[in-house]
Short mmCIF file of C-alpha atoms and ligand atoms in Angstrom, two decimals:
data_model
loop_
_atom_site.label_atom_id
_atom_site.label_comp_id
_atom_site.label_asym_id
_atom_site.label_seq_id
_atom_site.Cartn_x
_atom_site.Cartn_y
_atom_site.Cartn_z
CA MET O 1 1.30 -14.91 26.63
CA MET O 2 1.72 -13.16 23.26
CA ILE O 3 5.30 -12.55 22.05
CA PRO O 4 6.01 -8.84 21.35
CA VAL O 5 6.48 -7.97 17.67
CA SER O 6 8.84 -5.35 16.24
CA ILE O 7 9.66 -3.78 12.93
CA LYS O 8 13.34 -4.46 12.25
CA GLY O 9 13.63 -2.62 8.97
CA ILE O 10 11.69 -1.02 6.13
CA GLY O 11 12.51 -0.24 2.51
CA LYS O 12 11.15 0.70 -0.90
CA TYR O 13 11.83 0.58 -4.60
CA LEU O 14 10.28 2.64 -7.40
CA PRO O 15 10.72 2.14 -11.14
CA GLU O 16 12.87 4.81 -12.76
CA LYS O 17 10.47 5.94 -15.49
CA VAL O 18 8.61 9.11 -14.44
CA ILE O 19 5.34 10.11 -16.14
CA SER O 20 4.23 13.68 -15.37
CA ASN O 21 0.72 15.10 -15.58
CA ASP O 22 1.88 17.05 -18.64
CA ASP O 23 3.03 13.79 -20.27
CA LEU O 24 -0.50 12.43 -19.77
CA SER O 25 -2.13 15.54 -21.19
CA ALA O 26 -0.31 14.77 -24.45
CA ILE O 27 -2.26 11.48 -24.83
CA LEU O 28 -5.52 12.27 -22.96
CA ASP O 29 -8.07 15.05 -22.58
CA THR O 30 -6.69 16.07 -19.17
CA ASN O 31 -4.36 18.65 -17.67
CA ASP O 32 -2.00 19.23 -14.75
CA GLU O 33 -4.42 21.69 -13.14
CA TRP O 34 -7.26 19.13 -12.93
CA ILE O 35 -5.10 16.26 -11.72
CA SER O 36 -3.15 18.33 -9.17
CA SER O 37 -6.14 20.14 -7.69
CA ARG O 38 -8.42 17.06 -7.52
CA THR O 39 -5.83 14.55 -6.30
CA GLY O 40 -2.51 16.16 -5.28
CA ILE O 41 -0.71 13.95 -7.83
CA LYS O 42 1.96 15.60 -10.00
CA GLU O 43 3.76 12.55 -11.39
CA ARG O 44 3.94 8.78 -11.04
CA ARG O 45 6.45 5.99 -11.79
CA VAL O 46 5.67 3.18 -14.21
CA VAL O 47 7.41 -0.04 -15.25
CA SER O 48 8.92 -0.15 -18.70
CA GLY O 49 9.75 -3.03 -21.05
CA ASN O 50 10.00 -6.31 -19.17
CA GLU O 51 10.38 -4.72 -15.72
CA SER O 52 8.15 -6.72 -13.37
CA ALA O 53 6.28 -6.41 -10.07
CA SER O 54 8.46 -9.17 -8.60
CA GLU O 55 11.60 -7.25 -9.58
CA LEU O 56 10.33 -4.11 -7.79
CA ALA O 57 9.36 -6.25 -4.79
CA TYR O 58 12.75 -7.99 -4.75
CA LYS O 59 14.63 -4.67 -4.78
CA ALA O 60 12.41 -3.22 -2.01
CA SER O 61 13.01 -6.43 -0.01
CA LEU O 62 16.79 -6.08 -0.33
CA ASN O 63 16.48 -2.49 0.89
CA ALA O 64 14.37 -3.56 3.91
CA LEU O 65 16.70 -6.47 4.77
CA GLU O 66 19.72 -4.17 4.59
CA ASN O 67 18.05 -1.56 6.81
CA ALA O 68 17.08 -4.34 9.23
CA GLY O 69 20.62 -5.70 9.29
CA LEU O 70 19.13 -9.16 8.80
CA ASP O 71 20.54 -11.89 6.61
CA LYS O 72 17.94 -13.26 4.18
CA THR O 73 18.60 -16.80 5.45
CA GLU O 74 17.10 -15.77 8.80
CA LEU O 75 13.67 -15.21 7.22
CA ASP O 76 11.08 -17.86 8.00
CA MET O 77 8.13 -16.55 5.96
CA ILE O 78 7.34 -14.15 3.09
CA ILE O 79 3.92 -12.49 2.77
CA ALA O 80 3.28 -10.23 -0.22
CA ALA O 81 0.30 -7.90 -0.44
CA THR O 82 -0.45 -7.42 -4.12
CA SER O 83 -3.46 -6.91 -6.35
CA ALA O 84 -1.67 -6.19 -9.62
CA PRO O 85 1.16 -8.75 -9.69
CA ASP O 86 2.82 -10.34 -12.71
CA HIS O 87 0.90 -13.63 -12.50
CA LEU O 88 -2.09 -15.11 -10.69
CA TYR O 89 0.33 -17.91 -9.93
CA PRO O 90 3.12 -18.35 -9.07
CA SER O 91 2.55 -15.88 -6.26
CA LEU O 92 4.63 -12.73 -6.16
CA SER O 93 6.04 -13.88 -2.81
CA CYS O 94 7.27 -17.15 -4.37
CA GLU O 95 8.89 -15.18 -7.17
CA VAL O 96 10.68 -12.99 -4.60
CA LEU O 97 11.69 -16.15 -2.71
CA GLY O 98 13.27 -17.42 -5.94
CA LYS O 99 15.03 -14.13 -6.64
CA LEU O 100 16.42 -14.12 -3.09
CA GLY O 101 17.77 -17.61 -3.83
CA LEU O 102 16.28 -19.12 -0.68
CA GLY O 103 15.85 -22.86 -1.07
CA SER O 104 15.03 -23.59 2.56
CA GLY O 105 11.32 -24.24 1.94
CA ILE O 106 9.95 -21.37 4.02
CA PRO O 107 6.28 -20.59 3.30
CA ALA O 108 5.53 -17.72 0.92
CA PHE O 109 2.07 -16.51 -0.08
CA ASP O 110 0.18 -13.46 -1.35
CA VAL O 111 -2.66 -11.49 0.21
CA THR O 112 -5.21 -9.69 -1.97
CA ALA O 113 -6.77 -6.76 -0.16
CA ALA O 114 -5.98 -4.04 -2.73
CA CYS O 115 -4.79 -0.80 -1.14
CA THR O 116 -5.37 -2.20 2.38
CA GLY O 117 -3.21 -5.20 1.52
CA PHE O 118 -0.15 -4.06 3.42
CA VAL O 119 -2.12 -3.59 6.67
CA TYR O 120 -3.62 -7.08 6.19
CA ALA O 121 -0.20 -8.64 5.51
CA LEU O 122 1.24 -6.90 8.58
CA GLY O 123 -1.66 -8.19 10.69
CA ILE O 124 -1.08 -11.76 9.48
CA ALA O 125 2.69 -11.50 10.03
CA ARG O 126 2.15 -10.13 13.53
CA SER O 127 -0.05 -13.11 14.45
CA PHE O 128 2.57 -15.63 13.25
CA VAL O 129 5.28 -13.90 15.30
CA GLN O 130 3.06 -13.30 18.36
CA THR O 131 2.25 -17.00 18.58
CA GLY O 132 5.88 -18.06 18.26
CA GLN O 133 5.48 -19.73 14.85
CA CYS O 134 7.92 -17.37 13.12
CA LYS O 135 10.79 -15.10 14.14
CA ASN O 136 11.42 -12.98 11.04
CA ILE O 137 8.84 -12.36 8.33
CA LEU O 138 9.35 -10.34 5.16
CA VAL O 139 6.16 -8.36 4.48
CA ILE O 140 5.92 -6.88 0.98
CA GLY O 141 3.50 -4.48 -0.69
CA ALA O 142 3.93 -4.36 -4.49
CA ASP O 143 1.66 -3.46 -7.37
CA VAL O 144 2.03 -2.73 -11.06
CA HIS O 145 -1.25 -1.04 -11.90
CA SER O 146 0.07 0.53 -15.10
CA ARG O 147 -0.57 -2.82 -16.86
CA VAL O 148 -4.20 -3.11 -15.76
CA LEU O 149 -5.30 0.45 -16.48
CA ASP O 150 -7.29 1.62 -19.46
CA TRP O 151 -4.92 4.34 -20.69
CA SER O 152 -7.77 5.98 -22.58
CA ASP O 153 -9.86 6.41 -19.39
CA ARG O 154 -8.80 9.73 -17.87
CA ALA O 155 -10.94 9.12 -14.77
CA THR O 156 -8.71 6.25 -13.60
CA CYS O 157 -5.37 6.10 -15.43
CA VAL O 158 -4.09 9.42 -14.05
CA LEU O 159 -4.45 8.19 -10.46
CA PHE O 160 -2.16 5.18 -10.21
CA GLY O 161 1.55 4.42 -10.23
CA ASP O 162 3.80 1.38 -9.79
CA GLY O 163 6.08 0.61 -6.87
CA ALA O 164 7.05 -1.67 -4.01
CA GLY O 165 7.75 -1.44 -0.29
CA ALA O 166 8.86 -4.03 2.23
CA MET O 167 9.21 -4.49 5.97
CA VAL O 168 10.96 -7.03 8.19
CA VAL O 169 8.62 -7.97 11.04
CA SER O 170 10.34 -9.83 13.87
CA LYS O 171 10.12 -11.28 17.35
CA SER O 172 11.01 -8.39 19.61
CA ASP O 173 14.20 -8.89 21.58
CA ASP O 174 14.52 -5.34 22.89
CA ALA O 175 10.87 -4.16 22.85
CA ILE O 176 11.67 -1.25 20.51
CA ASN O 177 9.77 -0.39 17.31
CA ARG O 178 6.81 -2.48 18.41
CA VAL O 179 3.63 -3.12 16.43
CA LEU O 180 1.03 -2.31 19.09
CA SER O 181 -2.18 -3.12 17.21
CA VAL O 182 -3.53 -4.10 13.81
CA LYS O 183 -7.26 -3.95 12.96
CA MET O 184 -8.69 -5.10 9.62
CA HIS O 185 -12.16 -4.92 8.05
CA ALA O 186 -14.02 -5.75 4.83
CA ASN O 187 -17.48 -5.18 3.35
CA GLY O 188 -18.35 -7.15 0.23
CA ALA O 189 -21.60 -5.31 -0.44
CA LYS O 190 -19.79 -2.69 -2.53
CA SER O 191 -17.24 -4.99 -4.16
CA SER O 192 -18.16 -3.90 -7.69
CA GLU O 193 -17.30 -0.23 -7.03
CA LEU O 194 -13.58 -0.86 -7.66
CA LYS O 195 -12.40 -3.91 -9.56
CA ILE O 196 -10.04 -5.53 -12.05
CA PRO O 197 -11.65 -8.51 -13.84
CA ILE O 198 -9.50 -11.48 -14.84
CA ALA O 199 -9.17 -12.00 -18.60
CA GLY O 200 -10.63 -15.20 -20.01
CA LYS O 201 -13.50 -16.77 -21.89
CA ASN O 202 -15.80 -19.68 -21.11
CA CYS O 203 -15.17 -23.15 -22.55
CA PRO O 204 -16.20 -22.96 -26.24
CA LEU O 205 -18.78 -25.76 -25.68
CA VAL O 206 -20.93 -23.58 -23.38
CA GLU O 207 -22.71 -20.27 -23.59
CA PRO O 208 -20.19 -17.38 -23.58
CA ARG O 209 -20.20 -15.13 -20.56
CA GLU O 210 -20.87 -11.43 -20.80
CA GLU O 211 -17.65 -9.65 -21.77
CA GLU O 212 -16.22 -7.19 -19.24
CA PRO O 213 -13.47 -4.69 -19.99
CA GLN O 214 -10.22 -6.24 -18.72
CA PHE O 215 -9.15 -3.07 -16.96
CA LEU O 216 -9.48 -1.39 -13.59
CA SER O 217 -12.84 0.34 -13.16
CA MET O 218 -13.83 2.56 -10.24
CA ASN O 219 -16.74 4.56 -8.93
CA GLY O 220 -14.47 7.37 -7.69
CA ARG O 221 -17.12 9.28 -5.75
CA GLU O 222 -18.28 6.17 -3.83
CA ILE O 223 -14.71 5.23 -2.94
CA TYR O 224 -14.02 8.80 -1.87
CA LYS O 225 -17.02 8.82 0.50
CA PHE O 226 -16.11 5.39 1.84
CA ALA O 227 -12.52 6.48 2.54
CA VAL O 228 -13.47 9.68 4.32
CA ASN O 229 -15.91 7.76 6.55
CA SER O 230 -13.92 4.60 7.22
CA VAL O 231 -10.39 5.93 7.82
CA PRO O 232 -11.14 8.12 10.89
CA ALA O 233 -13.10 5.33 12.61
CA SER O 234 -10.39 2.81 11.74
CA VAL O 235 -7.61 5.03 13.14
CA LEU O 236 -9.50 5.50 16.41
CA GLU O 237 -10.20 1.77 16.66
CA ALA O 238 -6.52 0.83 16.21
CA LEU O 239 -5.45 3.45 18.76
CA GLU O 240 -7.99 2.16 21.28
CA ASP O 241 -6.79 -1.39 20.75
CA ALA O 242 -3.25 -0.19 21.53
CA GLY O 243 -4.52 1.47 24.73
CA LEU O 244 -4.02 4.94 23.22
CA THR O 245 -6.19 7.91 22.22
CA ILE O 246 -6.05 10.32 19.31
CA ALA O 247 -4.00 12.69 21.51
CA ASP O 248 -1.26 10.02 21.66
CA MET O 249 -0.92 9.77 17.85
CA ASP O 250 2.20 11.64 16.73
CA TYR O 251 1.90 10.89 13.01
CA LEU O 252 -0.58 9.42 10.54
CA VAL O 253 0.92 7.73 7.49
CA PRO O 254 -2.12 6.77 5.38
CA HIS O 255 -2.62 5.12 2.02
CA GLN O 256 -1.75 7.67 -0.67
CA ALA O 257 -4.79 7.90 -2.96
CA ASN O 258 -5.86 11.54 -2.89
CA VAL O 259 -4.62 14.52 -0.87
CA ARG O 260 -8.23 15.73 -0.48
CA ILE O 261 -9.04 12.48 1.36
CA LEU O 262 -6.18 13.20 3.78
CA ASP O 263 -7.46 16.76 4.35
CA ALA O 264 -10.99 15.49 5.09
CA VAL O 265 -9.70 12.71 7.38
CA SER O 266 -7.59 15.24 9.33
CA ASP O 267 -10.64 17.51 9.75
CA ARG O 268 -12.82 14.63 10.95
CA LEU O 269 -10.21 13.44 13.43
CA GLY O 270 -9.59 17.02 14.61
CA ILE O 271 -5.84 16.65 14.07
CA SER O 272 -3.33 19.00 12.50
CA ARG O 273 -2.77 18.31 8.81
CA ASP O 274 0.94 18.80 9.61
CA ILE O 275 1.20 15.34 11.21
CA VAL O 276 -0.26 13.55 8.17
CA PHE O 277 2.35 12.37 5.67
CA ALA O 278 1.70 12.74 1.93
CA ASN O 279 3.90 11.79 -1.02
CA MET O 280 1.31 10.99 -3.70
CA ASP O 281 2.58 14.07 -5.58
CA LYS O 282 5.61 11.97 -6.67
CA TYR O 283 4.15 8.47 -7.02
CA GLY O 284 0.36 8.61 -7.39
CA ASN O 285 -1.59 5.75 -5.84
CA THR O 286 0.75 2.72 -5.68
CA SER O 287 -1.95 0.57 -4.02
CA ALA O 288 -0.48 -2.08 -1.67
CA ALA O 289 2.94 -0.43 -1.93
CA SER O 290 1.82 3.03 -0.90
CA ILE O 291 1.98 2.63 2.91
CA PRO O 292 5.45 1.04 3.14
CA ILE O 293 6.83 3.52 0.58
CA ALA O 294 5.26 6.41 2.51
CA LEU O 295 6.51 5.16 5.89
CA THR O 296 10.04 4.67 4.53
CA GLU O 297 10.06 8.20 3.13
CA ALA O 298 8.45 9.69 6.24
CA LEU O 299 11.39 8.27 8.23
CA GLU O 300 14.14 8.98 5.68
CA SER O 301 13.06 12.60 5.20
CA GLY O 302 12.92 13.25 8.95
CA PHE O 303 9.15 13.97 8.76
CA VAL O 304 8.65 11.32 11.45
CA LYS O 305 10.85 12.14 14.41
CA THR O 306 11.29 9.25 16.78
CA PRO O 307 10.26 8.29 19.39
CA ALA O 308 6.72 8.44 18.01
CA ASN O 309 3.39 6.67 17.89
CA VAL O 310 2.71 6.24 14.18
CA VAL O 311 -0.61 5.07 12.76
CA ILE O 312 -0.75 3.56 9.27
CA SER O 313 -4.15 3.30 7.61
CA GLY O 314 -5.33 1.71 4.38
CA PHE O 315 -8.57 1.58 2.38
CA GLY O 316 -9.50 0.21 -1.00
CA ALA O 317 -11.18 -2.41 -3.15
CA GLY O 318 -13.14 -5.17 -1.51
CA LEU O 319 -14.11 -2.91 0.07
CA THR O 320 -11.36 -3.30 2.66
CA TRP O 321 -9.92 -1.01 5.30
CA GLY O 322 -7.70 -1.22 8.35
CA SER O 323 -5.12 0.52 10.53
CA ALA O 324 -2.12 -0.34 12.67
CA VAL O 325 -0.32 1.46 15.49
CA ILE O 326 3.46 1.27 15.61
CA ARG O 327 5.64 2.68 18.38
CA LEU O 328 8.87 3.73 16.64
CA GLU O 329 11.92 4.43 18.79
CA ASN O 330 14.89 3.95 16.50
CA MET O 331 14.77 2.77 12.90
CA GLY O 332 18.56 2.90 12.51
CA LYS O 333 19.70 3.82 9.01
CA THR O 334 16.13 4.66 7.91
CA ASN O 335 15.86 7.47 10.47
CA GLY O 336 16.65 10.67 8.55
O1 LIG C 401 -6.82 3.30 -3.61
C1 LIG C 401 -8.11 3.13 -4.07
C2 LIG C 401 -8.91 4.16 -3.63
N1 LIG C 401 -9.31 5.10 -4.68
C3 LIG C 401 -9.58 6.32 -4.30
O2 LIG C 401 -9.37 6.67 -3.16
C4 LIG C 401 -10.22 7.26 -5.26
C5 LIG C 401 -11.28 8.05 -4.54
N2 LIG C 401 -11.92 9.03 -5.43
C6 LIG C 401 -11.29 10.15 -5.82
O3 LIG C 401 -10.15 10.38 -5.45
C7 LIG C 401 -12.04 11.12 -6.70
O4 LIG C 401 -13.39 10.73 -6.77
C8 LIG C 401 -11.44 11.22 -8.14
C9 LIG C 401 -10.11 11.93 -8.10
C10 LIG C 401 -11.29 9.84 -8.74
C11 LIG C 401 -12.37 12.04 -9.02
O5 LIG C 401 -12.56 13.33 -8.45
P1 LIG C 401 -14.03 13.97 -8.41
O6 LIG C 401 -13.89 15.31 -7.83
O7 LIG C 401 -14.92 12.98 -7.70
O8 LIG C 401 -14.39 14.11 -9.94
P2 LIG C 401 -15.57 13.43 -10.78
O9 LIG C 401 -15.32 11.98 -10.99
O10 LIG C 401 -16.88 13.82 -10.16
O11 LIG C 401 -15.45 14.17 -12.16
C12 LIG C 401 -15.63 15.60 -12.28
C13 LIG C 401 -15.41 16.00 -13.72
C14 LIG C 401 -16.19 15.15 -14.71
O12 LIG C 401 -16.59 16.00 -15.77
P3 LIG C 401 -18.12 16.56 -15.81
O13 LIG C 401 -18.97 15.33 -15.85
O14 LIG C 401 -18.29 17.36 -14.54
O15 LIG C 401 -18.13 17.39 -17.05
C15 LIG C 401 -15.15 14.21 -15.26
O16 LIG C 401 -15.44 13.76 -16.57
O17 LIG C 401 -14.03 15.85 -14.05
C16 LIG C 401 -13.91 15.07 -15.26
N3 LIG C 401 -12.66 14.32 -15.19
C17 LIG C 401 -11.50 14.81 -15.66
N4 LIG C 401 -11.17 15.97 -16.23
C18 LIG C 401 -9.87 16.15 -16.56
C19 LIG C 401 -12.46 13.07 -14.68
N5 LIG C 401 -11.16 12.74 -14.80
C20 LIG C 401 -10.55 13.81 -15.40
C21 LIG C 401 -9.20 14.06 -15.77
N6 LIG C 401 -8.92 15.24 -16.34
N7 LIG C 401 -8.20 13.16 -15.55
#
């Protein structure tokens, strides 16, 4: 018998520094018209000085814990989805553990599934709670892409922003705000279409390896086609796994990469564009953070009116994709 799993609280944190499309056109051969019409992005947030991914993640975690009404000492695991953290190790989740001041020895680890990372982390958290191994898990999505972008490459640097979101996933005591299904997928055949190589050279006693630029590179058109094909099928699969159909979906809160992808996905699913949440105009693509930030804002702004069946859906490097169905009844303070 699987234990029911609920979302207790959700939160977000964005760095303060705003970079507009016009700001970028001062340093690149680009313009607001191109960026807005091709992507829906108007501005993004970026870290400044020594601001770090773990700091953003920590602040989003405090927000989620507060909204959940849960004391941090009641956590028994931290899972962070991140693909642009501060360090390869220690993990971002261990850094957040340290910032929270928890010395109880609870496990903390990171998941790398790029922009699908949050769906993956939620799926892992759900399994630990379902099987009775954990009661309260902090699930984080945090990425600082501004430090791994080539700021002279207009095809990529205009698309991304930094941010963090977090969610408290718990054993359900009252059966409200339940996670009904999580489905995850990957296909390694197209892994080179979107990547960030790790810096480093071979041992000086051996032949050097071919140098790769140490920045994010992307085949935008391939990723666009992949997203438009994979997201509708993934949404339908997660709904079916929850015993629901597309007619039962009240809202879709997808990964925020490009507003044109959301338009095409809505068309393919035959749903009204009005039930699909978008906030990439303010933040750009914040990768693993985009879904929890979007879901927090969809609730806070009153876009999502509960009770509702909400589907979250991610896609990105790997290639990875996946969706989850959440039945939201009452998100307390987060409800607008
Ligand atoms: O979360 C990870 C998932 N990533 C994504 O979902 C990204 C998916 N892909 C996309 O969103 C789109 O493919 C992009 C927004 C990245 C690009 O849009 P596009 O309509 O596919 O444009 P394109 O790459 O085909 O480029 C069209 C033109 C090119 O010029 P020419 O060759 O036609 O003269 C580019 O050089 O636009 C040019 N261009 C720009 N112009 C002004 C590319 N970037 C820019 C720019 N400003 N920033």
